[in-house]
Short mmCIF file of C-alpha atoms and ligand atoms in Angstrom, two decimals:
data_model
loop_
_atom_site.label_atom_id
_atom_site.label_comp_id
_atom_site.label_asym_id
_atom_site.label_seq_id
_atom_site.Cartn_x
_atom_site.Cartn_y
_atom_site.Cartn_z
CA MET P 17 -67.55 58.73 -28.70
CA ALA P 18 -66.35 59.99 -25.24
CA ALA P 19 -66.98 56.47 -23.80
CA LYS P 20 -64.79 54.94 -26.77
CA GLN P 21 -61.91 57.22 -26.09
CA ARG P 22 -62.23 56.60 -22.29
CA ASN P 23 -61.63 52.37 -23.26
CA LYS P 24 -58.79 53.18 -25.76
CA ARG P 25 -56.89 55.37 -23.29
CA SER P 26 -57.68 52.79 -20.70
CA LYS P 27 -56.74 49.57 -22.82
CA GLN P 28 -53.48 51.80 -23.66
CA GLN P 29 -52.69 52.65 -20.24
CA GLN P 30 -53.07 48.83 -19.45
CA ASP P 31 -50.50 48.31 -22.18
CA LYS P 32 -48.18 50.54 -20.96
CA ASN P 33 -48.37 48.69 -17.09
CA GLY P 34 -48.12 45.62 -18.50
CA THR P 35 -50.87 44.54 -16.33
CA ASN P 36 -52.22 41.25 -16.96
CA SER P 37 -54.12 39.89 -14.12
CA PRO P 38 -57.05 37.70 -14.54
CA SER P 39 -59.55 40.48 -13.40
CA ALA P 40 -57.60 43.29 -16.11
CA THR P 41 -58.56 40.64 -18.60
CA GLN P 42 -61.71 40.00 -17.58
CA THR P 43 -62.97 43.86 -17.57
CA SER P 44 -61.63 44.08 -21.45
CA ALA P 45 -63.72 41.11 -22.39
CA ASP P 46 -66.79 42.47 -20.80
CA LYS P 47 -66.21 45.41 -22.32
CA ASP P 48 -65.84 44.09 -25.81
CA GLY P 49 -68.01 41.39 -25.36
CA LYS P 50 -64.86 38.55 -26.31
CA HIS P 51 -62.46 37.41 -25.00
CA VAL P 52 -59.00 39.18 -25.06
CA LYS P 53 -56.29 37.03 -26.05
CA ALA P 54 -52.95 36.92 -23.66
CA ASN P 55 -50.25 38.68 -25.93
CA PRO P 56 -46.91 36.91 -25.46
CA LYS P 57 -45.13 39.90 -25.56
CA VAL P 58 -47.16 41.48 -22.47
CA LEU P 59 -46.84 38.12 -21.00
CA THR P 60 -42.73 38.00 -20.22
CA PRO P 61 -42.67 41.41 -18.21
CA ASN P 62 -45.80 40.59 -16.98
CA LEU P 63 -44.44 36.99 -15.65
CA LEU P 64 -41.44 39.14 -14.56
CA GLN P 65 -43.11 41.42 -11.95
CA ASN P 66 -44.85 38.30 -10.31
CA PRO P 67 -43.06 37.73 -7.18
CA PHE P 68 -43.95 34.07 -6.84
CA PHE P 69 -42.38 33.44 -10.39
CA LEU P 70 -39.04 35.28 -9.00
CA THR P 71 -38.80 33.28 -6.06
CA GLY P 72 -39.20 30.01 -7.94
CA VAL P 73 -36.85 30.64 -10.67
CA VAL P 74 -34.46 31.91 -7.98
CA THR P 75 -35.00 28.82 -6.39
CA VAL P 76 -34.34 26.53 -9.12
CA VAL P 77 -31.13 28.39 -9.99
CA ILE P 78 -29.70 28.15 -6.70
CA SER P 79 -30.68 24.39 -6.64
CA VAL P 80 -29.08 23.83 -9.88
CA MET P 81 -25.75 25.74 -8.90
CA ALA P 82 -25.78 23.82 -5.69
CA ILE P 83 -25.80 20.57 -7.52
CA LEU P 84 -23.17 21.44 -9.65
CA LEU P 85 -20.91 22.66 -6.72
CA TYR P 86 -21.56 19.18 -4.69
CA LEU P 87 -20.84 17.30 -7.91
CA ASN P 88 -17.71 19.41 -8.54
CA MET P 89 -16.48 18.59 -4.86
CA SER P 90 -17.01 14.83 -5.00
CA TRP P 91 -15.43 14.55 -8.48
CA LYS P 92 -12.22 12.73 -8.54
CA PRO P 93 -10.10 12.02 -11.40
CA SER P 94 -11.19 8.79 -12.86
CA ARG P 95 -8.90 5.90 -11.08
CA MET P 96 -7.73 2.63 -12.88
CA VAL P 97 -10.51 -0.08 -12.38
CA VAL P 98 -9.33 -3.70 -13.10
CA VAL P 99 -11.65 -6.57 -13.81
CA THR P 100 -10.03 -9.74 -12.64
CA LYS P 101 -11.81 -12.96 -13.65
CA VAL P 102 -11.77 -15.99 -11.50
CA HIS P 103 -13.24 -19.53 -12.56
CA ASP P 104 -16.12 -20.51 -10.72
CA GLU P 105 -15.80 -23.62 -8.51
CA SER P 106 -19.23 -24.52 -8.69
CA ASN P 107 -19.47 -24.44 -12.39
CA PRO P 108 -16.12 -24.88 -14.06
CA ASP P 109 -17.46 -23.50 -17.64
CA LYS P 110 -17.77 -20.00 -16.10
CA GLN P 111 -15.79 -17.24 -14.55
CA ARG P 112 -16.60 -14.91 -12.41
CA GLU P 113 -15.66 -11.05 -12.51
CA TYR P 114 -14.56 -8.89 -9.86
CA LYS P 115 -14.42 -5.02 -10.46
CA ARG P 116 -11.27 -3.71 -8.48
CA SER P 117 -10.29 -0.12 -7.54
CA LEU P 118 -6.91 1.42 -6.96
CA ASP P 119 -8.28 3.67 -4.15
CA THR P 120 -7.32 1.70 -1.37
CA ILE P 121 -6.26 -2.41 -0.70
CA ASP P 122 -8.20 -4.59 1.05
CA ARG P 123 -8.16 -5.19 4.72
CA ARG P 124 -9.02 -8.33 5.54
CA SER P 125 -9.81 -10.64 8.72
CA ASN P 126 -11.27 -13.95 9.29
CA LEU P 127 -10.45 -14.46 5.56
CA SER P 128 -10.97 -18.45 4.49
CA LEU P 129 -8.22 -20.01 2.67
CA GLU P 130 -10.64 -20.74 -0.15
CA GLU P 131 -11.73 -17.17 -0.55
CA TYR P 132 -8.47 -16.07 -0.05
CA ARG P 133 -7.51 -18.20 -3.29
CA GLU P 134 -10.45 -17.43 -5.16
CA LEU P 135 -10.35 -13.09 -4.81
CA TYR P 136 -6.83 -12.54 -4.39
CA ASP P 137 -3.65 -15.35 -4.48
CA GLY P 138 -1.88 -14.45 -7.65
CA LYS P 139 -4.31 -11.57 -8.56
CA TRP P 140 -5.05 -8.77 -6.10
CA PRO P 141 -3.24 -7.67 -2.90
CA VAL P 142 -4.45 -7.82 0.68
CA LEU P 143 -3.87 -7.07 4.10
CA ILE P 144 -4.57 -9.41 6.43
CA THR P 145 -4.91 -7.92 10.02
CA ASP P 146 -5.53 -11.00 11.92
CA ALA P 147 -2.63 -13.42 11.38
CA LEU P 148 0.59 -11.75 13.17
CA PRO P 149 -1.26 -10.28 16.25
CA THR P 150 -0.54 -13.38 18.48
CA MET P 151 3.17 -14.23 17.22
CA ARG P 152 6.06 -13.90 19.53
CA ALA P 153 7.60 -11.90 16.61
CA MET P 154 5.29 -8.98 17.97
CA ASN P 155 7.27 -8.34 21.01
CA TRP P 156 10.72 -8.28 19.15
CA THR P 157 12.46 -5.00 20.26
CA LYS P 158 15.74 -3.24 19.51
CA LYS P 159 16.66 -3.85 23.03
CA PHE P 160 16.20 -7.84 22.77
CA PHE P 161 18.04 -7.77 19.61
CA MET P 162 20.90 -5.48 21.02
CA GLU P 163 21.57 -7.68 23.97
CA LYS P 164 21.26 -10.97 22.39
CA TYR P 165 22.52 -10.76 18.80
CA GLY P 166 24.16 -7.27 18.91
CA ASN P 167 27.82 -8.86 17.77
CA GLU P 168 25.86 -10.79 14.85
CA ILE P 169 27.22 -9.56 11.44
CA ILE P 170 23.93 -8.76 9.55
CA THR P 171 23.93 -7.07 5.77
CA ILE P 172 22.47 -3.20 5.20
CA ARG P 173 22.48 -0.94 2.13
CA ALA P 174 23.35 2.30 3.00
CA THR P 175 23.07 5.38 1.19
CA GLU P 176 23.91 9.34 1.44
CA ASP P 177 22.18 10.02 -1.57
CA GLY P 178 18.94 8.49 -1.78
CA LEU P 179 18.18 5.53 -3.62
CA ALA P 180 20.47 6.58 -6.32
CA GLY P 181 23.21 6.52 -3.95
CA ILE P 182 23.28 2.52 -3.11
CA LYS P 183 26.36 1.11 -4.30
CA ASP P 184 27.15 -2.65 -2.61
CA THR P 185 25.55 -4.39 0.23
CA LEU P 186 27.75 -3.61 3.84
CA ALA P 187 28.50 -5.80 6.24
CA MET P 188 28.65 -4.81 10.14
CA PRO P 189 27.71 -5.94 13.69
CA LEU P 190 23.84 -5.74 14.25
CA GLY P 191 24.72 -3.69 17.55
CA LEU P 192 26.56 -0.99 15.64
CA PHE P 193 23.72 -0.91 12.87
CA LEU P 194 20.99 -0.95 15.85
CA SER P 195 22.78 2.05 17.55
CA HIS P 196 22.09 4.67 14.72
CA LEU P 197 19.07 3.33 13.54
CA HIS P 198 17.29 6.40 15.08
CA GLU P 199 19.35 8.84 12.55
CA GLY P 200 17.75 8.61 9.11
CA GLN P 201 17.71 11.98 7.15
CA PRO P 202 15.55 11.63 3.89
CA LYS P 203 18.75 11.21 1.69
CA LEU P 204 20.92 9.49 4.14
CA TRP P 205 19.83 6.14 5.74
CA THR P 206 20.29 2.61 6.13
CA TYR P 207 18.10 -0.04 5.82
CA LEU P 208 18.99 -3.57 7.27
CA MET P 209 18.35 -6.33 4.45
CA ASP P 210 19.60 -9.91 5.61
CA GLU P 211 18.56 -12.86 3.88
CA LEU P 212 20.17 -15.23 5.80
CA PHE P 213 20.29 -13.94 9.56
CA LEU P 214 17.24 -15.36 10.14
CA LEU P 215 18.34 -18.32 8.38
CA GLN P 216 20.60 -19.24 10.83
CA LYS P 217 18.55 -18.41 13.75
CA PRO P 218 16.10 -21.23 14.41
CA GLU P 219 14.82 -20.44 17.53
CA LEU P 220 13.97 -16.68 16.09
CA GLN P 221 12.20 -18.44 13.22
CA ASP P 222 10.03 -20.19 15.74
CA ASP P 223 8.46 -16.90 16.66
CA LEU P 224 7.53 -16.57 13.22
CA ASP P 225 4.10 -18.77 12.65
CA ASP P 226 3.29 -20.84 9.99
CA ILE P 227 0.06 -18.78 8.05
CA LEU P 228 -2.80 -20.16 6.51
CA TYR P 229 -2.38 -18.48 3.33
CA LEU P 230 1.13 -20.00 2.74
CA GLN P 231 0.49 -23.56 2.89
CA ASP P 232 1.51 -25.38 0.26
CA ASP P 233 4.64 -24.29 -0.41
CA PHE P 234 6.34 -25.49 -3.36
CA PHE P 235 9.68 -24.04 -2.74
CA GLN P 236 9.82 -26.60 -0.15
CA LEU P 237 9.98 -28.63 -3.02
CA PHE P 238 13.27 -27.62 -3.93
CA PRO P 239 16.49 -29.23 -3.17
CA ARG P 240 17.55 -27.48 0.04
CA GLU P 241 20.76 -25.70 -1.64
CA ILE P 242 18.42 -23.82 -4.26
CA ARG P 243 15.36 -23.62 -2.29
CA PRO P 244 15.44 -19.14 -2.13
CA TRP P 245 16.30 -18.16 1.03
CA ASN P 246 13.15 -17.57 3.36
CA SER P 247 12.24 -14.81 5.69
CA MET P 248 14.60 -11.71 5.15
CA LEU P 249 14.95 -9.85 8.02
CA LEU P 250 14.01 -5.89 7.20
CA TRP P 251 15.10 -3.28 9.55
CA GLY P 252 15.30 0.34 8.25
CA THR P 253 15.48 3.84 9.55
CA LYS P 254 13.15 6.23 8.81
CA PHE P 255 13.08 7.38 4.94
CA SER P 256 14.67 3.78 4.36
CA ARG P 257 13.38 2.07 1.07
CA SER P 258 13.53 -0.62 -1.20
CA HIS P 259 13.82 -0.56 -4.87
CA LEU P 260 10.69 -0.49 -7.15
CA HIS P 261 10.90 -4.19 -8.31
CA ILE P 262 8.99 -7.56 -8.84
CA ASP P 263 10.33 -10.34 -6.86
CA PRO P 264 12.90 -13.21 -7.98
CA TYR P 265 10.91 -15.96 -9.82
CA ASN P 266 7.91 -13.59 -10.00
CA TRP P 267 6.86 -15.31 -6.86
CA THR P 268 3.83 -14.16 -4.61
CA GLY P 269 5.81 -11.83 -1.79
CA THR P 270 4.73 -11.73 1.59
CA ASN P 271 5.62 -8.81 4.62
CA ALA P 272 5.14 -8.97 8.06
CA VAL P 273 5.65 -5.41 9.65
CA PHE P 274 6.11 -6.11 13.46
CA SER P 275 6.90 -2.26 14.00
CA GLY P 276 6.83 1.04 12.70
CA LEU P 277 4.87 2.27 9.74
CA LYS P 278 5.68 1.21 6.21
CA LYS P 279 4.47 3.04 2.81
CA TRP P 280 3.56 1.10 -0.06
CA LYS P 281 3.08 1.65 -3.82
CA LEU P 282 1.87 -1.69 -5.62
CA PHE P 283 1.75 -1.28 -9.46
CA PRO P 284 -1.11 -3.91 -11.19
CA PRO P 285 0.77 -5.89 -14.21
CA GLY P 286 1.07 -4.34 -17.66
CA GLN P 287 2.46 -1.21 -16.75
CA ASP P 288 6.43 -1.98 -17.40
CA TYR P 289 6.50 0.73 -20.27
CA LEU P 290 5.45 3.44 -17.76
CA LEU P 291 7.69 2.02 -14.89
CA HIS P 292 10.80 2.59 -17.46
CA VAL P 293 11.83 -1.14 -16.38
CA LYS P 294 15.36 -1.87 -16.56
CA LYS P 295 16.15 -4.63 -19.26
CA GLY P 296 18.56 -7.68 -19.04
CA SER P 297 20.14 -7.72 -15.50
CA ASN P 298 20.33 -11.23 -13.49
CA SER P 299 20.60 -12.32 -9.95
CA GLY P 300 21.11 -16.00 -8.08
CA PHE P 301 18.51 -16.47 -5.63
CA PRO P 302 20.10 -19.26 -5.67
CA LEU P 303 18.71 -20.02 -9.05
CA ASN P 304 19.86 -17.86 -11.93
CA CYS P 305 16.81 -15.75 -12.63
CA PHE P 306 15.94 -12.10 -14.14
CA LYS P 307 15.59 -9.12 -12.15
CA TYR P 308 12.86 -7.08 -13.01
CA SER P 309 13.69 -3.61 -11.59
CA SER P 310 13.42 0.05 -12.15
CA ASP P 311 15.54 2.77 -11.20
CA ILE P 312 12.53 5.31 -10.63
CA ASP P 313 12.04 6.06 -6.94
CA ALA P 314 8.23 5.84 -6.73
CA PHE P 315 8.04 8.02 -3.32
CA ASN P 316 9.95 10.89 -5.02
CA PRO P 317 10.04 10.40 -8.81
CA ASP P 318 12.19 12.07 -11.11
CA LEU P 319 9.71 12.76 -14.05
CA LYS P 320 12.29 14.47 -16.08
CA ARG P 321 14.09 11.27 -16.18
CA PHE P 322 11.37 8.97 -16.15
CA PRO P 323 8.33 10.87 -17.90
CA ARG P 324 6.25 8.06 -18.82
CA PHE P 325 6.07 7.29 -14.66
CA ALA P 326 3.34 10.03 -14.46
CA LYS P 327 1.02 8.16 -16.31
CA ALA P 328 1.56 4.94 -14.02
CA LYS P 329 -1.33 3.79 -11.87
CA ALA P 330 -0.89 2.22 -8.35
CA ILE P 331 -2.64 1.11 -5.05
CA GLU P 332 -0.78 3.50 -2.33
CA PHE P 333 -1.63 2.60 1.69
CA ASP P 334 0.30 2.52 5.22
CA GLN P 335 0.91 -0.96 6.62
CA HIS P 336 0.82 -0.71 10.51
CA PRO P 337 2.44 -3.18 13.10
CA GLY P 338 0.46 -6.66 13.14
CA GLU P 339 -0.35 -6.30 9.29
CA LEU P 340 0.72 -9.00 6.64
CA LEU P 341 0.99 -7.96 2.92
CA LEU P 342 0.54 -10.54 0.30
CA ILE P 343 1.55 -9.26 -3.13
CA PRO P 344 0.55 -11.02 -5.88
CA THR P 345 2.94 -12.53 -8.78
CA GLY P 346 3.38 -9.54 -11.24
CA TRP P 347 2.91 -6.37 -9.61
CA PHE P 348 6.01 -4.15 -9.09
CA HIS P 349 5.86 -2.75 -5.46
CA GLN P 350 8.24 -0.44 -3.48
CA ALA P 351 8.34 0.04 0.11
CA TYR P 352 9.14 3.33 2.26
CA ASN P 353 9.69 3.33 6.07
CA ASP P 354 8.15 6.29 7.12
CA GLU P 355 9.60 5.22 10.83
CA GLU P 356 12.26 2.89 11.99
CA THR P 357 10.52 -0.48 10.88
CA MET P 358 11.00 -4.04 11.22
CA ALA P 359 9.66 -6.45 9.10
CA VAL P 360 9.98 -10.03 7.66
CA SER P 361 9.59 -10.67 4.12
CA SER P 362 9.01 -14.07 2.19
CA GLN P 363 7.54 -15.92 -0.41
CA VAL P 364 5.26 -18.65 -1.67
CA MET P 365 5.10 -20.69 -4.80
CA ASN P 366 1.45 -22.49 -5.11
CA ILE P 367 -0.87 -23.75 -7.28
CA ASN P 368 -1.81 -20.22 -8.40
CA ASN P 369 1.50 -19.18 -9.25
CA TYR P 370 3.63 -22.31 -9.88
CA LYS P 371 3.45 -21.91 -14.01
CA ILE P 372 4.93 -18.73 -13.83
CA VAL P 373 7.81 -19.47 -11.47
CA LEU P 374 8.86 -22.39 -13.56
CA GLU P 375 8.76 -20.15 -16.45
CA GLU P 376 11.11 -17.66 -14.98
CA ILE P 377 13.28 -20.69 -13.97
CA PHE P 378 13.16 -21.83 -17.68
CA LYS P 379 13.90 -18.24 -19.05
CA ALA P 380 17.08 -17.83 -16.81
CA GLY P 381 18.37 -21.02 -18.74
CA ASN P 382 18.79 -23.39 -15.66
CA LEU P 383 16.81 -25.77 -17.95
CA LYS P 384 15.73 -25.83 -21.24
CA LYS P 385 11.94 -26.35 -21.90
CA LYS P 386 12.98 -29.45 -24.23
CA SER P 387 13.91 -31.79 -21.45
CA LEU P 388 10.87 -31.84 -20.13
CA PRO P 389 8.81 -35.45 -20.74
CA ALA P 390 5.87 -35.25 -23.30
CA ASN P 391 3.12 -35.55 -20.33
CA PHE P 392 4.53 -32.89 -18.53
CA ASP P 393 1.42 -30.62 -18.77
CA THR P 394 -0.78 -33.59 -17.74
CA LEU P 395 1.18 -34.07 -14.40
CA SER P 396 -0.36 -32.73 -11.49
CA PRO P 397 1.03 -29.00 -10.27
CA GLU P 398 3.29 -30.81 -7.28
CA SER P 399 4.39 -33.12 -9.93
CA GLN P 400 5.42 -30.64 -12.26
CA VAL P 401 7.56 -28.75 -9.81
CA LYS P 402 9.48 -32.27 -8.95
CA THR P 403 10.18 -32.98 -12.20
CA VAL P 404 11.93 -29.66 -13.34
CA MET P 405 13.96 -29.93 -9.86
CA ARG P 406 14.72 -33.69 -10.70
CA LEU P 407 15.94 -32.86 -14.28
CA LEU P 408 17.94 -29.50 -13.33
CA PRO P 409 21.74 -30.35 -14.67
CA LYS P 410 24.08 -31.13 -11.48
CA HIS P 411 26.37 -27.85 -12.31
CA ILE P 412 23.51 -25.86 -11.80
CA LEU P 413 22.54 -27.17 -8.10
CA GLU P 414 26.30 -26.85 -7.52
CA LYS P 415 26.48 -23.28 -8.15
CA GLY P 416 23.29 -22.55 -6.03
CA ARG P 417 25.05 -24.63 -3.20
CA GLU P 418 28.21 -22.63 -3.75
CA LEU P 419 26.21 -19.11 -3.63
CA THR P 420 24.80 -19.86 -0.42
CA ALA P 421 28.03 -21.22 1.15
CA ASP P 422 29.76 -17.93 -0.72
CA ALA P 423 26.91 -15.37 0.85
CA LEU P 424 27.95 -17.32 4.64
CA ARG P 425 31.81 -17.36 4.01
CA GLN P 426 31.49 -13.85 3.44
CA ILE P 427 29.54 -13.00 6.72
CA ASP P 428 31.82 -15.07 8.89
CA GLY P 429 35.18 -12.84 6.87
CA VAL P 430 33.42 -10.09 8.29
CA ARG P 431 32.64 -11.83 11.75
CA ASN P 432 36.70 -12.53 12.34
CA LYS P 433 37.85 -9.07 11.63
CA GLN P 434 35.74 -7.76 14.38
CA PRO P 435 37.50 -6.69 17.20
CA GLY P 436 37.17 -9.10 20.41
O1 AKG A 12 9.85 -4.03 3.24
C1 AKG A 12 10.58 -3.28 1.97
O2 AKG A 12 11.36 -2.56 2.21
C2 AKG A 12 10.50 -4.15 0.73
C3 AKG A 12 10.64 -5.82 0.56
C4 AKG A 12 10.19 -6.13 -0.72
O3 AKG A 12 9.84 -5.82 -1.50
C5 AKG A 12 10.75 -7.76 -0.90
O4 AKG A 12 10.87 -8.16 0.35
O5 AKG A 12 10.13 -8.38 -2.02
#
């Protein structure tokens, strides 16, 4: 009886202590002559007191927290990924797909013409890093232009109230403009944007070599009087910027930076609604064409006035001296000069965008599509362009010629008014 009591007390003591070591269970089993089953109610408190168990739990918790912290730190808001399809040259029935991210621009060197045409031309922007560094234009300096062309008249845009403050184009001697080039302020800046200056200076055009990716330019098939002016000289003070726009005729744009630092925002097609694109304005370039532009300053957007812009997606990047940017047809773009920056922009019409450019020419009323021959679509791209040019009415050609002549006359007018 006393032994039974002792056993009972001992069992109560075990339960109270929650001891669950194999040896304690073994003792009880030996006494009763049968196996003692582990009681789950007893198991939990016992486990918590096991230092190995506790260390394990703490390790797992810390690991999970570390993983969550890492994931949280490396998580970025989802960026737009765009899939572009390109024809597979080796198999015409197939298309290859490329996933592109808006996180950054591709910087490429040693890019073959074939690869450029397949991956970028008319589809996706690219910065070419090895096309400009050997050009003589890389040596163009403020001093050189001051000394050689200081008295030449150039056209600029000037503002004392940011982009919204730009009213008209002004004409002035290049030397005067350059002597104030260092004076840019956030809202008060000037920007030389001259489409005719280089056109009249063959010796400067010689400093701009031909570029592989801009060969086969169908604009060369346009009669001279209506060929878009090529090689616009761009020279801006710090803070100066362009408008947010698509280029005339929706061509492929090029921008070669020779000094300074240009920042860009490039918007993939399909976002007109988010960009509050203005409707219905036209310009002559020198053929009549629609203008696609927005009043948003993408570098300082007024979201109260342009709320949808908050959702627009763009590639943002810097362009350094010696880098050439190729902007595909259909991409709204805006540039911002973060220092005094000199660049030359140009354009190209080729196999990958000629249909779009021709469509713009029809759209602006230069030629009615019904004037085209029935076999038009079966002609080669070059023959299609030549056919459109041949069919343009005489008065359209005359208007184009007048526009260029008029611009040159205005410059001469300013030149003649200059003292001395
Ligand atoms: O460099 C710039 O300011 C922008 C030029 C541009 O967008 C253009 O020439 O179409």
